[in-house]
mmCIF file of C-alpha atoms in Angstrom:
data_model
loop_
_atom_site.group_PDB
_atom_site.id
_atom_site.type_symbol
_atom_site.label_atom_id
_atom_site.label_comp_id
_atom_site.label_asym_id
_atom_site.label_seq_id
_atom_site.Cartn_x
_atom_site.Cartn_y
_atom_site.Cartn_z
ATOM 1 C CA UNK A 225 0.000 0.000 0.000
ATOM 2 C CA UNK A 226 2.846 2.168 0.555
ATOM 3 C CA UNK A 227 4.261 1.933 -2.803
ATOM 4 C CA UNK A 228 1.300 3.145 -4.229
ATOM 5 C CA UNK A 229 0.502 6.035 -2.287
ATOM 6 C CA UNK A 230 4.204 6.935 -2.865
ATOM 7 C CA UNK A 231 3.690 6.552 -6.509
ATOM 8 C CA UNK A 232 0.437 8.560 -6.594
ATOM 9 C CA UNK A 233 2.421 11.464 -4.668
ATOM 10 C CA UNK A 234 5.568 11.146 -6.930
ATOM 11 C CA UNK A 235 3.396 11.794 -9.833
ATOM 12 C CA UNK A 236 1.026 14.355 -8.698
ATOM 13 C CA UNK A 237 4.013 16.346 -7.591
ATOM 14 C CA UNK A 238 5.586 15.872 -11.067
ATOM 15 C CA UNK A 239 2.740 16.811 -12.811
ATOM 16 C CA UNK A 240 1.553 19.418 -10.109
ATOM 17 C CA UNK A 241 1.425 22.500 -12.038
ATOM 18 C CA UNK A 242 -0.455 21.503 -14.997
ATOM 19 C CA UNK A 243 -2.766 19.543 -12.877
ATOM 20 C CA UNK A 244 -3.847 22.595 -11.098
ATOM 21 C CA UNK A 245 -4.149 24.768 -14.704
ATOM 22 C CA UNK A 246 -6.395 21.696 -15.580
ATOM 23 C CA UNK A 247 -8.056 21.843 -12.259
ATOM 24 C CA UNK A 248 -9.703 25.024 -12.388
ATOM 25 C CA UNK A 249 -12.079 24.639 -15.430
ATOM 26 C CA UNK A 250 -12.838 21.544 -14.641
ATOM 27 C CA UNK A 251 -14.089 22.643 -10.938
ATOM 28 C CA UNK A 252 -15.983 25.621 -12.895
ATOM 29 C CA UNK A 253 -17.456 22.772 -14.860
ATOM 30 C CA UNK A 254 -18.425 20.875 -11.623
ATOM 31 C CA UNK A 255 -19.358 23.872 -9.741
ATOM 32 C CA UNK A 256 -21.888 25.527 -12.530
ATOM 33 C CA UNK A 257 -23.074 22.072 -14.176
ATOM 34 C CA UNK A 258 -22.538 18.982 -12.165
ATOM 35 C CA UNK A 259 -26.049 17.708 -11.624
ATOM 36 C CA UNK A 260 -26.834 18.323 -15.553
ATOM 37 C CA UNK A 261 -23.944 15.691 -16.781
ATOM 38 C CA UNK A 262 -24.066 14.290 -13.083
ATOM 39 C CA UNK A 263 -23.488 10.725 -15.663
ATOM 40 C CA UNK A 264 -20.965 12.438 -17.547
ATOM 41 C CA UNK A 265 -18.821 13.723 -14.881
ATOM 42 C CA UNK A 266 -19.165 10.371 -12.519
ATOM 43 C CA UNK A 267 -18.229 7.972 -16.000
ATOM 44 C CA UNK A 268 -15.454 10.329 -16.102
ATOM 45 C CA UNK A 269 -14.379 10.172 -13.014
ATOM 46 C CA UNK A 270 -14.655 6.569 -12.801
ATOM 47 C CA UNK A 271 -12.423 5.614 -15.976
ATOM 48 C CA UNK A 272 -10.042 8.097 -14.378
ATOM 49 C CA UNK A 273 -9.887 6.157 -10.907
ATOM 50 C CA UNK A 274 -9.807 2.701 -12.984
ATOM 51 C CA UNK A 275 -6.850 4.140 -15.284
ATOM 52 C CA UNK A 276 -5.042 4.843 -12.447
ATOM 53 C CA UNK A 277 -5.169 2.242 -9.892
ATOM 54 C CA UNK A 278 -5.051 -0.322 -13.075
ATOM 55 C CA UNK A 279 -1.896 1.349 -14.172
ATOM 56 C CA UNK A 280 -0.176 1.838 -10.760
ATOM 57 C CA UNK A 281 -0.874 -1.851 -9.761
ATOM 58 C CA UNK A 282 -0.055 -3.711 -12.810
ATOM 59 C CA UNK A 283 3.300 -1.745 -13.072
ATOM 60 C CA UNK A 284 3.802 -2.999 -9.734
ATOM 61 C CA UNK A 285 3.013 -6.683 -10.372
ATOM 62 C CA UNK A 286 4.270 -6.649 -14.239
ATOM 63 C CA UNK A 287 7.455 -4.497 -14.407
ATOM 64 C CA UNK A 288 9.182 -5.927 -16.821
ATOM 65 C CA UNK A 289 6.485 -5.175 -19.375
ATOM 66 C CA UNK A 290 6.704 -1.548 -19.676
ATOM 67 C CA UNK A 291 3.617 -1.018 -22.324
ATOM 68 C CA UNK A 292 1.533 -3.815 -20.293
ATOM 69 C CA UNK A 293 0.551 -1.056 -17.480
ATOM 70 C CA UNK A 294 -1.093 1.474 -19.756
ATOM 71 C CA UNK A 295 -3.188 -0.860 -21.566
ATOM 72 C CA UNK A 296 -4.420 -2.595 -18.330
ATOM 73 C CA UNK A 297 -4.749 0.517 -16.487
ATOM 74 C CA UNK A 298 -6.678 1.488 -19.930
ATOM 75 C CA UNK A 299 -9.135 -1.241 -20.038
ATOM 76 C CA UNK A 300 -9.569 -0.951 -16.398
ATOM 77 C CA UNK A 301 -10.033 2.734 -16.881
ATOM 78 C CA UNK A 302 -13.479 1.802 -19.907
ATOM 79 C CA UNK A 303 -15.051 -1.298 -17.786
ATOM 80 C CA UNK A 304 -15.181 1.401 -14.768
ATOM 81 C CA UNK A 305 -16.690 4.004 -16.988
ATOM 82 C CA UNK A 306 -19.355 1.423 -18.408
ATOM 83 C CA UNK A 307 -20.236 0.109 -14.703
ATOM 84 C CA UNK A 308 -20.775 4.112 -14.096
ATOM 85 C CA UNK A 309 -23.553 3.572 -17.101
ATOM 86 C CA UNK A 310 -25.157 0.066 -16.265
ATOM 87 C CA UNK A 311 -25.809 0.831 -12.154
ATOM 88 C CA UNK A 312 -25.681 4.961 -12.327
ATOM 89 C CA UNK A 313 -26.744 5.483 -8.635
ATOM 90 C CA UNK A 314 -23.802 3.379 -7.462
ATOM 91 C CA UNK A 315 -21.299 5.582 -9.378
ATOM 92 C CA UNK A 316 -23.271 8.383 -8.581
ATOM 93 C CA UNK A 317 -22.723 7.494 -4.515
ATOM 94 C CA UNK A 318 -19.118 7.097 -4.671
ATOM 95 C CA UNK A 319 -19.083 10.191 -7.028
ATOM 96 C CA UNK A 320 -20.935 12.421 -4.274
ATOM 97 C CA UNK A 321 -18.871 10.483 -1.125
ATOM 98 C CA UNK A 322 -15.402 10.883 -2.821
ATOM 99 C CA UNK A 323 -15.910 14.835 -3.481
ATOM 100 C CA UNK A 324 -17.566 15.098 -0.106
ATOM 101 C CA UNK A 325 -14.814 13.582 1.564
ATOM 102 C CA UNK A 326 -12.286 15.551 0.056
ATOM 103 C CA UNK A 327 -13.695 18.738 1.432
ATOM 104 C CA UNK A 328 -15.005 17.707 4.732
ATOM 105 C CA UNK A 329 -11.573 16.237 5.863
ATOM 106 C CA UNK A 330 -10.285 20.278 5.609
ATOM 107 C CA UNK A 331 -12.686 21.525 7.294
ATOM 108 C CA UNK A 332 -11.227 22.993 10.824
ATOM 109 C CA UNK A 333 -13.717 21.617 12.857
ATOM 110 C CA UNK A 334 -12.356 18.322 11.715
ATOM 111 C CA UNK A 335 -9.178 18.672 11.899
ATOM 112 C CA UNK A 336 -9.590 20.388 15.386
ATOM 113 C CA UNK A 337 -11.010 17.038 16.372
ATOM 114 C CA UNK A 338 -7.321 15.265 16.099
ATOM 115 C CA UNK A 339 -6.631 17.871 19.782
ATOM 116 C CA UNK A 340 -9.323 16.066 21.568
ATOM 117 C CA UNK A 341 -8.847 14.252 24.689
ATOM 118 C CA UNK A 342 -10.187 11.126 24.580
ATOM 119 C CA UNK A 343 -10.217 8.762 27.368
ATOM 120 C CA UNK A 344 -8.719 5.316 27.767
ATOM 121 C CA UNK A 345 -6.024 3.366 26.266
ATOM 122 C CA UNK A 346 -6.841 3.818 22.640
ATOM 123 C CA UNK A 347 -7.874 7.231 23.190
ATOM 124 C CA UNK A 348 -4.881 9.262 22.057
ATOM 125 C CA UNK A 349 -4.932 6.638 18.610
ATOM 126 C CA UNK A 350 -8.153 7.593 18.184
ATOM 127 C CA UNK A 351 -8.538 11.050 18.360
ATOM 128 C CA UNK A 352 -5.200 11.396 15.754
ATOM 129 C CA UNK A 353 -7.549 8.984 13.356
ATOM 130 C CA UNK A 354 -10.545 11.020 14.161
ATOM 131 C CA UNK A 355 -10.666 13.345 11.312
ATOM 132 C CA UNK A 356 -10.370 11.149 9.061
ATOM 133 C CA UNK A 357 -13.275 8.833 10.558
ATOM 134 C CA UNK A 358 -15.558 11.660 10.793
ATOM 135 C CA UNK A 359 -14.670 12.815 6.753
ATOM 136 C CA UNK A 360 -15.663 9.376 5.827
ATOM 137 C CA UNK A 361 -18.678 8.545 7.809
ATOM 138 C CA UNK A 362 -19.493 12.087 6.981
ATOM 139 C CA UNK A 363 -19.114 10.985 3.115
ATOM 140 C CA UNK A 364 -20.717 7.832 3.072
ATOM 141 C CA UNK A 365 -23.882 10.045 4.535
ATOM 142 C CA UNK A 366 -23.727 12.578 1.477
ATOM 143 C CA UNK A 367 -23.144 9.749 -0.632
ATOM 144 C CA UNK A 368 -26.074 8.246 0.439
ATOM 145 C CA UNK A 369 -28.302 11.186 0.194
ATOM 146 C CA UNK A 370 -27.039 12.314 -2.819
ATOM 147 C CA UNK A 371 -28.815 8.244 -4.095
ATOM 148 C CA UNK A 372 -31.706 9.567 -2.251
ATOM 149 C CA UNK A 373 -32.455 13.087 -2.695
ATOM 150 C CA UNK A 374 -30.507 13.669 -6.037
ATOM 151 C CA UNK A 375 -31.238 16.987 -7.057
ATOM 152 C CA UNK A 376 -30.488 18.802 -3.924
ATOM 153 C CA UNK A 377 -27.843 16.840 -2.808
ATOM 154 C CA UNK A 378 -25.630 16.447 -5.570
ATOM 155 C CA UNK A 379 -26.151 20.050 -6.436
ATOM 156 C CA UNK A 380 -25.289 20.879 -3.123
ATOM 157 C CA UNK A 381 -22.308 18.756 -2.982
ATOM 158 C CA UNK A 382 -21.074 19.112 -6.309
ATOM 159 C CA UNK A 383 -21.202 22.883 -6.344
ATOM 160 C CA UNK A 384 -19.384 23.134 -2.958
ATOM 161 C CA UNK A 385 -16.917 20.518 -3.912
ATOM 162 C CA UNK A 386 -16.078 22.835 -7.499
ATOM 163 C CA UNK A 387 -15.811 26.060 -5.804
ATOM 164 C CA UNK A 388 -13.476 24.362 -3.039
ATOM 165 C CA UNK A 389 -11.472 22.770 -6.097
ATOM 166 C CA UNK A 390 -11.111 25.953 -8.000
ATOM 167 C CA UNK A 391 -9.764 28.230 -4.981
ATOM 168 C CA UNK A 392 -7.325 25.298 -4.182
ATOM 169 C CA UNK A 393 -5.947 25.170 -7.639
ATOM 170 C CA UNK A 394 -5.355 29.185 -7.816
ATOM 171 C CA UNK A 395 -3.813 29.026 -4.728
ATOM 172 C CA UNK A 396 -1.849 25.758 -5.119
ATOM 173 C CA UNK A 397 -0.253 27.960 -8.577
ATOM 174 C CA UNK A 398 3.089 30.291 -8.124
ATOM 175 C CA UNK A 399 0.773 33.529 -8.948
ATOM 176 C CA UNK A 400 0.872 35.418 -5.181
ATOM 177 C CA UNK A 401 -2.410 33.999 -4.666
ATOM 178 C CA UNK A 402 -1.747 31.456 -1.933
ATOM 179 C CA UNK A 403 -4.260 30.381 1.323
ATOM 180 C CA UNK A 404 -2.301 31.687 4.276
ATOM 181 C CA UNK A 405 -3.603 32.420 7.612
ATOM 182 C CA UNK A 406 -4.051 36.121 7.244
ATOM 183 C CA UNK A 407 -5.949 35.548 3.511
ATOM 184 C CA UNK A 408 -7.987 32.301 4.684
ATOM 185 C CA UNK A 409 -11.602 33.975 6.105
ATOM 186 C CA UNK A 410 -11.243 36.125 2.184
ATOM 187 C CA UNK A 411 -10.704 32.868 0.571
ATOM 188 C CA UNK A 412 -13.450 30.809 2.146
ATOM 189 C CA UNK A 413 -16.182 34.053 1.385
ATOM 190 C CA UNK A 414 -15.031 32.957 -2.417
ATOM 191 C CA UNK A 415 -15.585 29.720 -1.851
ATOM 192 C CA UNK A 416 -19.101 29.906 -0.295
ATOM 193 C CA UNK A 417 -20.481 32.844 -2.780
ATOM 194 C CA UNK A 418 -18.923 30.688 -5.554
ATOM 195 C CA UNK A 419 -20.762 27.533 -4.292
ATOM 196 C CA UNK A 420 -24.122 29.809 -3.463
ATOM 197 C CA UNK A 421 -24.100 30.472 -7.050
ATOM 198 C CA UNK A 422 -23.358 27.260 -8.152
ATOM 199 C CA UNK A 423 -26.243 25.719 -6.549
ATOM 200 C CA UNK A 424 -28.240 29.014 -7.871
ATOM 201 C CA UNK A 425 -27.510 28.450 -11.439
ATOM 202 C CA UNK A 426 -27.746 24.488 -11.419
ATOM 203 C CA UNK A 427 -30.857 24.809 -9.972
ATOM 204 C CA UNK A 428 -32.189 26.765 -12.636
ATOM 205 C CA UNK A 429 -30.299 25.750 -15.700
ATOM 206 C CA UNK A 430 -31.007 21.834 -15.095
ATOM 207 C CA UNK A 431 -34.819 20.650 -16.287
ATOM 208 C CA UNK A 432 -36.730 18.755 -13.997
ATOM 209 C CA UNK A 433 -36.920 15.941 -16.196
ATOM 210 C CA UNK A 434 -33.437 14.878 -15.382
ATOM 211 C CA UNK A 435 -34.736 14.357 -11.941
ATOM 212 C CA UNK A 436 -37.273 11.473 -13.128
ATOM 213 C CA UNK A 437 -34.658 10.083 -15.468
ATOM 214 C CA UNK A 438 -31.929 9.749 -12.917
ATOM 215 C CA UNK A 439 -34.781 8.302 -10.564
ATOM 216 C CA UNK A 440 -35.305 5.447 -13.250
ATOM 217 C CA UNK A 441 -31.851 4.038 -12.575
ATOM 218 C CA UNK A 442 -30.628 1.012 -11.553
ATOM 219 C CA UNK A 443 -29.259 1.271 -7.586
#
């Protein structure tokens, strides 16, 4: 496990820059239109997660086969992507949990829980591993309602997830623009007007039929 987590670091530090160019039209995308091509953006997110832990795993187990990797990761990458199509509310849950969980975790008030003092042997363990339970459980509850309540809750969390993703990308960028303590509370106003009109133009740019289509998939 630790080989690939070093591998996935190694190459998002690589490719850093351009990832974060890439990053920012792609969370105005999710911000501004993620329930309308909810299947769109959850397919695509899909073959990406199947590319990569296809690639990063086969290059592990079949290294001395350099073009091997790309085409498994590849094919692992499409049978996601169709899976995404065939059972839509499943991709749509880990969809909605994955973004969810990526915010949540950087929230303060999580992290602040990793101070707490917890009683008992296994207390100290478990408050260090408490953010982290409390981003997932957290996730697995938007996920959930997202399946449920669709509309509202992946507009909700896909417009909060964009606008977070855009402000990290400008400030991840060597342009003067970075999230320090003294420019956070101005950063997170962005982030919550940008997600307020997200949610404001999703609402009323997406037809209600999508609701009763989306409702008619498989779970």
């Amino acid at each position: 496990m630790g080989y690939f987590i070093n591998r996935i670091i190694e190459l998002i530090t690589t490719y850093q820059f351009y990832l974060m160019v890439l990053g920012i039209p792609l969370g105005l995308g999710l911000c501004f239109s993620g329930y309308r091509y909810i299947q769109s953006w959850v397919a695509a997110f899909l073959f990406c997660v199947g590319m990569g832990g296809g690639y990063l795993v086969s290059s592990r187990l079949i290294a001395d086969h350099p073009y091997a990797p790309p085409v498994i990761g590849l094919v692992c990458g499409v049978i996601l992507m169709l899976f995404s199509f065939v059972i839509a509310k499943v991709g749509i849950f880990i969809f909605a949990a994955v973004l969810a969980a990526g915010v949540i975790q950087q929230l303060p008030v999580i992290q602040q829980t990793s101070t707490l003092n917890l009683p008992g042997s296994f207390g100290p363990a478990l408050a260090e591993r408490l953010p982290v339970l409390l981003a997932v459980l957290l996730a697995c509850a938007l996920g959930f309602a997202a399946v449920k309540l669709l509309r509202f809750a992946i507009i909700f969390v896909t417009a909060a997830a964009g606008a977070y993703w855009v402000v990290m990308c400008i400030t991840s960028l060597n342009t003067g623009l970075q999230f320090t303590p003294e420019t956070r509370e101005v950063w997170i106003g962005i982030i919550v007007l940008l997600a307020i009109l997200g949610m404001v133009v999703q609402n009323f740019t997406t037809p209600k039929e999508k609701d009763e289509k989306l409702k008619g998939k498989k779970l």
